[in-house]
């Protein structure tokens, strides 16, 4: 616990220093506070190392404390630009972590090796500033592998690369594109063009899609800055460019042609980025069809349609670049690329129709895919070199033919299912089960929670009323005379009355 208290103090000072490092880009005076917090972190690390010398601490913790102390010391010397002392501290830290990685299991060794990889660029940068020119190439390779935007050296390494390119740009005066040589007088454009090959190599060597996407964004950002610099030069040159167009129609000025070249690079890079994203989505779509795993949102063919729409829009913009309207070869190449991407777009539109069982629409789109693919094959000819980087349409033709047979089989099975189960009228009338006992059909609603068995509440039905009985024979019945019975009843009644008055009793 005592060791953790000092470790947290050191980490707090170091993290505050890293925050100040970011803020010092816009507020230089915070650099003094940054150095103060780093010194405080080193002081706490020294106290931690001293406490770890106790016999109660194991050897692993002692080595880790020494490496931690060496790392923070190297950070402080690095910020002071004391390159030799910083390199010695980083080398000591790297050596300790390498020994720890060899001494423990593979799971623990991964963590130590990660630390070694983080420290290596710092050592190379210190070596370069000391005078080792070979370290620059190693730094560039590290930047290509990492993607170029993370770590302690991110800003310093980018600044160093920019300075190196600026020195090379001083000797660069012109660029040649599509048979025309154009002078390059803008420094920002020179630096961008010099680094274009390195950036493309970095994208080609990227180990994963995330790194590749980050490098694409970095390249597009640099290209936009270069285009903006050319646009600023175009504004004062507007009248002169219009005058040159009047004198020599069909030929644009050098600065305008340079703008077209940079725009071509930007649009081509955007197309490559979208194509890379499309390939990764296709792989994910294929894996989903094989595994059908539930969970997070899975890719759909509609996502690929959107990417190919953007690619086709970029190709339309390429055909409208000033200075290339009369270039027949260029227009032919763009036309062939447009057909390739139209074919893939149609293919994934057909796939989306297959998912909703629209068989006829999907079949028509598959035929359109084959039409585009055959046009590409027949029109390629001398432009095969420009189509090497594009997806192979022959593979697409093979896939479409296979999909067509599967589609026809699925359509036949779907039609048979409809005939065997029930007609559309039976599906739509909504009759409950009690009213269709005589007709067999596979009704999936019978096993759901909202099963329809009977009409509820039931409807009203007519029923017979309670009968009324009328005695029609009564009018024709003659009752027997009752006079004798009536007289006797009267006599007995009078005698009883007299006896009652006089008090006689029987």
Coordinates of C-alpha atoms in Angstrom, one line a residue:
X1 CA 0.0 0.0 0.0
X2 CA 2.9 2.4 0.8
X3 CA 4.4 1.7 -2.6
X4 CA 1.0 2.3 -4.3
X5 CA 0.8 5.7 -2.7
X6 CA 4.1 6.9 -4.1
X7 CA 3.3 5.3 -7.5
X8 CA 0.0 7.2 -7.7
X9 CA 1.8 10.4 -6.9
X10 CA 4.3 9.8 -9.7
X11 CA 1.5 8.8 -12.1
X12 CA -0.5 11.9 -11.2
X13 CA 2.4 14.2 -11.9
X14 CA 3.2 12.4 -15.2
X15 CA -0.4 12.5 -16.5
X16 CA -0.6 16.2 -15.6
X17 CA 2.6 16.7 -17.6
X18 CA 1.1 14.9 -20.6
X19 CA -1.9 17.1 -20.4
X20 CA 0.2 20.2 -20.3
X21 CA 2.2 18.8 -23.3
X22 CA -0.9 18.9 -25.4
X23 CA -1.9 22.4 -24.2
X24 CA 1.6 23.7 -24.7
X25 CA 1.1 23.6 -28.5
X26 CA -1.2 26.7 -28.3
X27 CA 0.1 28.1 -25.0
X28 CA 4.0 27.9 -25.0
X29 CA 4.3 29.2 -21.4
X30 CA 2.8 26.0 -20.1
X31 CA 6.0 24.3 -21.1
X32 CA 7.6 25.5 -17.9
X33 CA 4.9 23.9 -15.8
X34 CA 5.2 20.7 -17.9
X35 CA 8.9 20.4 -17.0
X36 CA 8.1 21.1 -13.4
X37 CA 5.6 18.3 -13.2
X38 CA 8.0 15.9 -15.0
X39 CA 10.7 16.7 -12.4
X40 CA 8.1 16.0 -9.7
X41 CA 7.3 12.6 -11.3
X42 CA 11.0 11.7 -11.4
X43 CA 11.4 12.6 -7.7
X44 CA 8.5 10.3 -6.8
X45 CA 9.9 7.5 -9.0
X46 CA 13.3 7.9 -7.2
X47 CA 11.5 7.5 -3.8
X48 CA 9.7 4.4 -5.1
X49 CA 12.9 2.9 -6.3
X50 CA 14.5 3.5 -2.9
X51 CA 11.7 1.9 -1.0
X52 CA 11.8 -1.1 -3.4
X53 CA 15.4 -1.8 -2.2
X54 CA 13.9 -3.3 0.9
X55 CA 14.3 -7.1 1.6
X56 CA 10.5 -7.4 1.7
X57 CA 10.2 -6.6 -2.0
X58 CA 10.6 -9.3 -4.6
X59 CA 13.1 -9.1 -7.5
X60 CA 10.4 -8.6 -10.1
X61 CA 9.1 -5.5 -8.4
X62 CA 12.6 -4.1 -7.9
X63 CA 13.3 -4.4 -11.6
X64 CA 10.0 -2.9 -12.6
X65 CA 10.6 0.1 -10.3
X66 CA 14.1 0.6 -11.8
X67 CA 12.6 0.5 -15.3
X68 CA 9.9 2.9 -14.3
X69 CA 12.5 5.3 -12.9
X70 CA 14.6 5.0 -16.0
X71 CA 11.6 5.7 -18.3
X72 CA 10.5 8.9 -16.4
X73 CA 14.1 10.1 -16.3
X74 CA 14.4 9.5 -20.1
X75 CA 11.1 11.5 -20.6
X76 CA 12.5 14.4 -18.6
X77 CA 15.8 14.4 -20.5
X78 CA 13.9 14.1 -23.8
X79 CA 11.9 17.2 -23.1
X80 CA 15.2 19.0 -22.1
X81 CA 16.6 17.8 -25.5
X82 CA 19.5 16.1 -23.7
X83 CA 19.6 13.4 -26.3
X84 CA 22.5 11.4 -25.0
X85 CA 21.2 11.2 -21.4
X86 CA 17.7 10.4 -22.6
X87 CA 19.0 7.6 -24.9
X88 CA 20.9 6.0 -22.0
X89 CA 17.9 6.1 -19.7
X90 CA 15.6 4.7 -22.4
X91 CA 18.2 1.9 -23.2
X92 CA 18.3 1.0 -19.6
X93 CA 14.5 0.8 -19.4
X94 CA 14.4 -1.3 -22.6
X95 CA 17.0 -3.7 -21.4
X96 CA 15.1 -4.3 -18.1
X97 CA 11.8 -4.9 -19.9
X98 CA 13.4 -7.3 -22.4
X99 CA 14.9 -9.4 -19.5
X100 CA 11.5 -9.5 -17.7
X101 CA 9.8 -10.6 -21.0
X102 CA 12.2 -13.5 -21.2
X103 CA 11.8 -14.5 -17.6
X104 CA 8.0 -14.9 -17.4
X105 CA 5.1 -16.6 -19.3
X106 CA 4.0 -15.6 -22.7
X107 CA 0.9 -13.7 -21.4
X108 CA 3.1 -11.5 -19.2
X109 CA 5.8 -11.2 -21.9
X110 CA 3.2 -9.5 -24.2
X111 CA 2.9 -6.5 -21.9
X112 CA 6.7 -6.1 -21.5
X113 CA 7.2 -6.4 -25.3
X114 CA 4.6 -3.7 -25.8
X115 CA 6.6 -1.4 -23.6
X116 CA 9.8 -2.2 -25.6
X117 CA 8.0 -1.3 -28.8
X118 CA 6.8 2.0 -27.3
X119 CA 10.3 3.0 -26.2
X120 CA 12.2 2.0 -29.4
X121 CA 11.1 5.0 -31.4
X122 CA 12.3 7.3 -28.7
X123 CA 15.8 5.7 -28.8
X124 CA 15.9 6.0 -32.6
X125 CA 14.9 9.7 -32.4
X126 CA 17.6 10.4 -29.8
X127 CA 20.2 8.5 -32.0
X128 CA 19.2 10.6 -35.0
X129 CA 19.6 13.9 -33.1
X130 CA 23.0 12.7 -31.8
X131 CA 24.1 12.2 -35.4
X132 CA 23.1 8.7 -36.5
X133 CA 21.6 9.2 -39.9
X134 CA 20.6 5.5 -40.3
X135 CA 18.1 6.0 -37.5
X136 CA 15.9 8.1 -39.7
X137 CA 15.1 5.2 -42.0
X138 CA 14.2 3.1 -38.9
X139 CA 11.9 5.9 -37.7
X140 CA 10.2 6.0 -41.0
X141 CA 9.6 2.2 -40.9
X142 CA 8.2 2.5 -37.4
X143 CA 5.9 5.3 -38.5
X144 CA 4.6 3.2 -41.4
X145 CA 3.8 0.2 -39.1
X146 CA 2.1 2.3 -36.5
X147 CA 0.0 4.6 -38.7
X148 CA 1.8 7.8 -37.7
X149 CA -0.5 9.5 -35.2
X150 CA 0.1 7.9 -31.8
X151 CA 2.8 7.9 -29.1
X152 CA 5.2 10.4 -27.5
X153 CA 7.0 11.0 -30.8
X154 CA 4.0 11.8 -32.9
X155 CA 4.5 15.6 -33.2
X156 CA 8.3 15.5 -33.1
X157 CA 8.5 12.8 -35.7
X158 CA 6.0 14.5 -38.0
X159 CA 8.0 17.8 -37.7
X160 CA 11.2 15.9 -38.4
X161 CA 9.8 14.3 -41.5
X162 CA 8.4 17.7 -42.7
X163 CA 11.8 19.3 -42.2
X164 CA 13.5 16.5 -44.2
X165 CA 11.1 16.8 -47.0
X166 CA 11.4 20.6 -47.0
X167 CA 15.2 20.2 -47.5
X168 CA 14.5 17.8 -50.4
X169 CA 11.8 20.1 -51.8
X170 CA 14.4 22.9 -52.3
X171 CA 15.8 20.9 -55.2
X172 CA 12.3 20.1 -56.7
X173 CA 11.2 22.5 -59.3
X174 CA 8.7 20.7 -61.6
X175 CA 6.5 17.7 -61.9
X176 CA 5.4 15.7 -65.0
X177 CA 1.9 14.3 -65.4
X178 CA 0.3 12.8 -68.5
X179 CA 2.9 14.1 -70.8
X180 CA 3.0 17.7 -69.5
X181 CA 5.6 19.2 -67.3
X182 CA 4.4 21.8 -64.8
X183 CA 6.7 24.0 -62.6
X184 CA 6.0 23.7 -58.8
X185 CA 6.7 26.9 -57.0
X186 CA 4.6 26.4 -53.8
X187 CA 6.6 24.9 -51.0
X188 CA 3.6 23.2 -49.4
X189 CA 2.8 21.4 -52.7
X190 CA 6.4 20.4 -53.1
X191 CA 6.5 18.8 -49.6
X192 CA 3.2 17.0 -50.3
X193 CA 4.4 15.6 -53.7
X194 CA 7.7 14.4 -52.2
X195 CA 5.9 12.6 -49.4
X196 CA 3.2 11.1 -51.7
X197 CA 5.2 8.0 -52.5
X198 CA 6.0 7.4 -48.8
X199 CA 2.3 7.7 -47.9
X200 CA 1.2 5.3 -50.6
X201 CA 3.9 2.8 -49.4
X202 CA 2.7 3.2 -45.8
X203 CA -0.9 2.4 -46.9
X204 CA 0.2 -0.6 -48.9
X205 CA 2.2 -1.9 -45.9
X206 CA -0.6 -1.2 -43.3
X207 CA -1.2 -4.3 -41.1
X208 CA -4.9 -3.8 -40.5
X209 CA -7.9 -1.8 -41.8
X210 CA -7.9 0.7 -38.9
X211 CA -4.3 1.8 -39.6
X212 CA -5.0 1.9 -43.3
X213 CA -8.1 4.1 -42.8
X214 CA -6.0 6.5 -40.6
X215 CA -3.3 6.8 -43.2
X216 CA -5.9 7.5 -45.9
X217 CA -7.4 10.3 -43.8
X218 CA -3.9 11.7 -43.2
X219 CA -3.1 11.7 -46.9
X220 CA -6.4 13.3 -47.9
X221 CA -5.9 16.0 -45.3
X222 CA -2.4 16.8 -46.6
X223 CA -3.8 16.8 -50.2
X224 CA -6.6 19.3 -49.2
X225 CA -4.0 21.6 -47.7
X226 CA -2.0 21.5 -50.9
X227 CA -5.1 22.2 -53.0
X228 CA -6.0 25.1 -50.8
X229 CA -2.5 26.6 -51.3
X230 CA -2.9 26.3 -55.1
X231 CA -6.3 27.9 -55.0
X232 CA -4.9 30.9 -53.2
X233 CA -2.4 31.2 -56.0
X234 CA -5.1 30.9 -58.6
X235 CA -7.0 33.9 -57.3
X236 CA -4.5 36.6 -58.5
X237 CA -3.8 34.5 -61.6
X238 CA -7.5 34.4 -62.6
X239 CA -7.4 37.3 -65.2
X240 CA -4.1 36.0 -66.6
X241 CA -5.5 32.5 -66.9
X242 CA -8.7 33.8 -68.7
X243 CA -6.5 35.7 -71.1
X244 CA -4.3 32.7 -71.9
X245 CA -7.5 30.6 -72.5
X246 CA -8.7 33.2 -75.0
X247 CA -5.4 33.1 -76.9
X248 CA -4.9 29.4 -76.7
X249 CA -8.3 27.7 -76.4
X250 CA -8.3 24.2 -75.0
X251 CA -5.1 24.6 -72.9
X252 CA -5.1 25.6 -69.3
X253 CA -2.4 27.5 -67.4
X254 CA 0.3 25.7 -65.5
X255 CA -1.1 26.6 -62.1
X256 CA -4.6 25.4 -63.2
X257 CA -3.1 22.1 -64.5
X258 CA -1.3 21.6 -61.2
X259 CA -4.6 22.1 -59.4
X260 CA -6.1 19.5 -61.7
X261 CA -3.3 17.1 -60.8
X262 CA -3.7 17.6 -57.1
X263 CA -7.5 17.1 -57.5
X264 CA -6.8 13.9 -59.4
X265 CA -4.7 12.7 -56.5
X266 CA -7.4 13.5 -54.0
X267 CA -10.2 11.9 -55.9
X268 CA -8.0 8.8 -56.7
X269 CA -7.1 8.4 -53.0
X270 CA -10.8 8.8 -52.0
X271 CA -11.7 6.0 -54.5
X272 CA -8.9 3.7 -53.1
X273 CA -10.1 4.4 -49.6
X274 CA -13.8 3.5 -50.5
X275 CA -12.6 0.5 -52.4
X276 CA -10.6 -0.7 -49.4
X277 CA -13.7 -0.2 -47.2
X278 CA -15.8 -2.1 -49.7
X279 CA -13.4 -5.1 -49.7
X280 CA -13.5 -5.3 -45.9
X281 CA -17.3 -5.1 -45.9
X282 CA -17.4 -7.9 -48.6
X283 CA -15.3 -10.1 -46.3
X284 CA -17.5 -9.4 -43.4
X285 CA -20.6 -10.1 -45.5
X286 CA -19.1 -13.4 -46.6
X287 CA -18.2 -14.4 -43.0
X288 CA -21.7 -13.5 -41.9
X289 CA -23.2 -15.8 -44.6
X290 CA -21.0 -18.6 -43.3
X291 CA -21.6 -18.2 -39.6
X292 CA -24.9 -16.3 -39.3
X293 CA -23.9 -15.1 -35.8
X294 CA -26.3 -12.9 -33.8
X295 CA -25.3 -9.8 -31.8
X296 CA -24.0 -6.6 -33.2
X297 CA -25.4 -5.1 -36.4
X298 CA -24.1 -7.1 -39.3
X299 CA -23.2 -5.6 -42.7
X300 CA -25.7 -5.5 -45.5
X301 CA -25.5 -5.2 -49.3
X302 CA -27.0 -1.7 -49.0
X303 CA -23.8 -0.5 -47.2
X304 CA -21.7 -1.5 -50.2
X305 CA -24.1 0.2 -52.6
X306 CA -23.5 3.5 -50.9
X307 CA -19.7 3.1 -51.2
X308 CA -19.9 2.4 -54.9
X309 CA -22.2 5.4 -55.4
X310 CA -19.6 7.6 -53.9
X311 CA -16.9 6.0 -56.1
X312 CA -19.0 6.6 -59.2
X313 CA -19.5 10.2 -58.2
X314 CA -15.7 10.7 -57.8
X315 CA -15.2 9.2 -61.3
X316 CA -17.6 11.7 -62.7
X317 CA -15.7 14.5 -61.1
X318 CA -12.4 13.1 -62.6
X319 CA -13.8 13.4 -66.1
X320 CA -14.6 17.1 -65.6
X321 CA -11.1 18.1 -64.5
X322 CA -9.9 21.2 -66.5
X323 CA -7.2 20.4 -69.0
X324 CA -8.2 16.7 -69.5
X325 CA -11.3 17.1 -71.6
X326 CA -9.4 16.4 -74.8
X327 CA -7.3 13.6 -73.3
X328 CA -9.0 10.6 -75.1
X329 CA -6.9 8.0 -73.3
X330 CA -7.7 9.4 -69.9
X331 CA -11.4 9.6 -70.7
X332 CA -11.3 6.0 -71.9
X333 CA -9.7 4.8 -68.7
X334 CA -12.2 6.6 -66.5
X335 CA -15.0 5.1 -68.7
X336 CA -13.7 1.6 -68.2
X337 CA -13.3 2.1 -64.4
X338 CA -16.9 3.5 -64.3
X339 CA -18.2 0.3 -66.0
X340 CA -16.3 -1.9 -63.5
X341 CA -17.8 -0.1 -60.5
X342 CA -21.2 0.0 -62.1
X343 CA -21.0 -3.7 -62.5
X344 CA -20.2 -4.2 -58.8
X345 CA -22.9 -1.7 -57.7
X346 CA -25.5 -3.6 -59.8
X347 CA -24.3 -6.9 -58.3
X348 CA -24.9 -5.7 -54.7
X349 CA -28.3 -4.1 -55.6
X350 CA -29.3 -7.5 -57.0
X351 CA -28.1 -9.1 -53.7
X352 CA -30.3 -6.7 -51.7
X353 CA -33.3 -7.8 -53.9
X354 CA -32.5 -11.4 -53.3
X355 CA -32.8 -10.8 -49.5
X356 CA -36.4 -9.6 -50.0
X357 CA -37.2 -12.4 -52.5
X358 CA -37.7 -10.2 -55.5
X359 CA -36.5 -12.8 -57.9
X360 CA -37.3 -11.1 -61.2
X361 CA -35.7 -7.8 -60.3
X362 CA -32.6 -9.6 -59.1
X363 CA -32.3 -11.6 -62.3
X364 CA -32.6 -8.5 -64.5
X365 CA -29.8 -6.8 -62.5
X366 CA -27.6 -9.9 -62.8
X367 CA -27.9 -9.7 -66.5
X368 CA -27.0 -6.0 -66.4
X369 CA -23.9 -7.0 -64.4
X370 CA -22.8 -9.4 -67.1
X371 CA -23.4 -6.7 -69.8
X372 CA -21.1 -4.2 -68.0
X373 CA -18.5 -6.9 -67.4
X374 CA -18.4 -7.9 -71.1
X375 CA -18.1 -4.3 -72.1
X376 CA -15.1 -3.9 -69.8
X377 CA -13.5 -7.1 -71.3
X378 CA -14.1 -6.0 -74.9
X379 CA -13.0 -2.4 -74.4
X380 CA -9.9 -3.0 -72.2
X381 CA -7.4 -3.6 -74.9
X382 CA -4.5 -1.2 -74.4
X383 CA -5.8 0.0 -71.0
X384 CA -5.2 -3.3 -69.2
X385 CA -2.4 -1.8 -67.2
X386 CA -4.7 0.9 -65.7
X387 CA -7.2 -1.8 -64.8
X388 CA -4.8 -4.0 -62.8
X389 CA -5.5 -2.3 -59.5
X390 CA -9.3 -2.7 -60.0
X391 CA -11.3 -5.8 -59.1
X392 CA -11.2 -8.6 -61.7
X393 CA -14.5 -8.7 -63.7
X394 CA -13.9 -12.3 -64.7
X395 CA -14.3 -13.3 -61.0
X396 CA -17.5 -11.3 -60.9
X397 CA -18.8 -13.0 -64.1
X398 CA -18.2 -16.4 -62.5
X399 CA -19.9 -15.4 -59.3
X400 CA -22.9 -13.9 -61.1
X401 CA -23.4 -17.1 -63.2
X402 CA -23.4 -19.1 -60.0
X403 CA -25.8 -16.7 -58.3
X404 CA -28.2 -16.8 -61.3
X405 CA -28.6 -20.6 -61.0
X406 CA -29.2 -20.3 -57.3
X407 CA -31.7 -17.5 -57.9
X408 CA -33.7 -19.6 -60.4
X409 CA -33.8 -22.6 -58.0
X410 CA -34.9 -20.4 -55.1
X411 CA -37.6 -18.8 -57.2
X412 CA -39.0 -22.2 -58.3
X413 CA -38.9 -23.5 -54.7
X414 CA -40.6 -20.3 -53.5
X415 CA -43.4 -20.7 -56.1
X416 CA -44.0 -24.3 -55.2
X417 CA -44.3 -23.4 -51.5
X418 CA -47.0 -20.9 -52.4
X419 CA -49.0 -23.5 -54.4
X420 CA -48.7 -26.2 -51.7
X421 CA -49.7 -24.1 -48.8
X422 CA -52.4 -21.6 -49.5
X423 CA -53.6 -19.1 -52.1
X424 CA -53.2 -15.4 -51.6
X425 CA -56.9 -15.0 -51.0
X426 CA -56.7 -17.4 -48.1
X427 CA -53.8 -15.5 -46.6
X428 CA -55.6 -12.1 -46.8
X429 CA -59.1 -13.0 -45.7
X430 CA -58.0 -13.6 -42.1
X431 CA -60.4 -16.4 -41.3
X432 CA -60.0 -18.1 -37.9
X433 CA -59.1 -21.7 -37.6
X434 CA -62.7 -22.7 -36.7
X435 CA -63.9 -21.6 -40.2
X436 CA -61.3 -23.4 -42.3
X437 CA -61.2 -27.0 -40.9
X438 CA -61.9 -28.3 -44.4
X439 CA -58.7 -26.7 -45.9
X440 CA -55.2 -27.7 -44.9
X441 CA -52.5 -25.0 -44.9
X442 CA -49.3 -24.3 -43.0
X443 CA -50.2 -21.3 -41.0
X444 CA -47.2 -20.0 -38.9
X445 CA -49.5 -17.8 -36.8
X446 CA -50.9 -21.0 -35.1
X447 CA -47.7 -21.3 -33.1
X448 CA -47.4 -17.6 -32.3
X449 CA -48.8 -15.7 -29.3
X450 CA -51.6 -14.1 -31.4
X451 CA -53.2 -17.2 -32.8
X452 CA -56.6 -16.8 -34.4
X453 CA -58.8 -19.8 -33.4
X454 CA -62.3 -18.3 -33.3
X455 CA -64.0 -14.9 -33.7
X456 CA -64.1 -13.3 -30.3
X457 CA -66.4 -11.9 -29.2
X458 CA -68.7 -14.0 -31.2
X459 CA -71.2 -12.3 -33.5
X460 CA -75.0 -12.2 -33.0
X461 CA -77.1 -15.0 -34.6
X462 CA -80.9 -15.2 -35.0
X463 CA -82.7 -17.8 -32.7
X464 CA -86.5 -18.8 -32.5
X465 CA -88.6 -17.0 -29.8
X466 CA -90.4 -18.8 -26.9
X467 CA -93.7 -20.2 -28.4
X468 CA -97.2 -18.7 -27.4
X469 CA -100.0 -21.3 -26.9
X470 CA -103.7 -20.3 -27.8
X471 CA -106.7 -22.6 -26.8
X472 CA -108.8 -22.6 -29.9
X473 CA -111.1 -25.5 -28.7
X474 CA -112.5 -23.5 -25.8
X475 CA -115.0 -21.6 -28.0
X476 CA -116.6 -24.9 -29.1
X477 CA -116.8 -26.7 -25.7
X478 CA -120.3 -27.1 -23.9
X479 CA -119.9 -27.4 -20.2
X480 CA -122.4 -29.6 -18.2
X481 CA -125.2 -27.9 -16.1
X482 CA -124.3 -27.2 -12.5
X483 CA -127.7 -25.9 -11.2
X484 CA -128.2 -28.8 -8.7
X485 CA -124.9 -28.3 -7.2
X486 CA -125.4 -24.6 -6.9
X487 CA -128.8 -25.1 -5.0
X488 CA -127.4 -27.5 -2.5
X489 CA -124.7 -25.1 -1.7
X490 CA -127.2 -22.4 -1.1
X491 CA -129.4 -24.5 1.3
X492 CA -126.7 -25.6 3.5
X493 CA -125.6 -22.1 3.7
X494 CA -129.0 -20.7 5.0
X495 CA -129.6 -23.5 7.6
X496 CA -126.2 -22.9 9.0
X497 CA -127.0 -19.2 9.3
X498 CA -130.2 -19.8 11.3
X499 CA -128.4 -22.2 13.6
X500 CA -125.8 -19.7 14.2
X501 CA -128.3 -17.0 15.2
X502 CA -130.2 -19.1 17.7
X503 CA -127.2 -20.9 19.1
X504 CA -128.1 -24.4 18.0
X505 CA -125.3 -26.8 17.6
X506 CA -125.3 -30.1 16.1

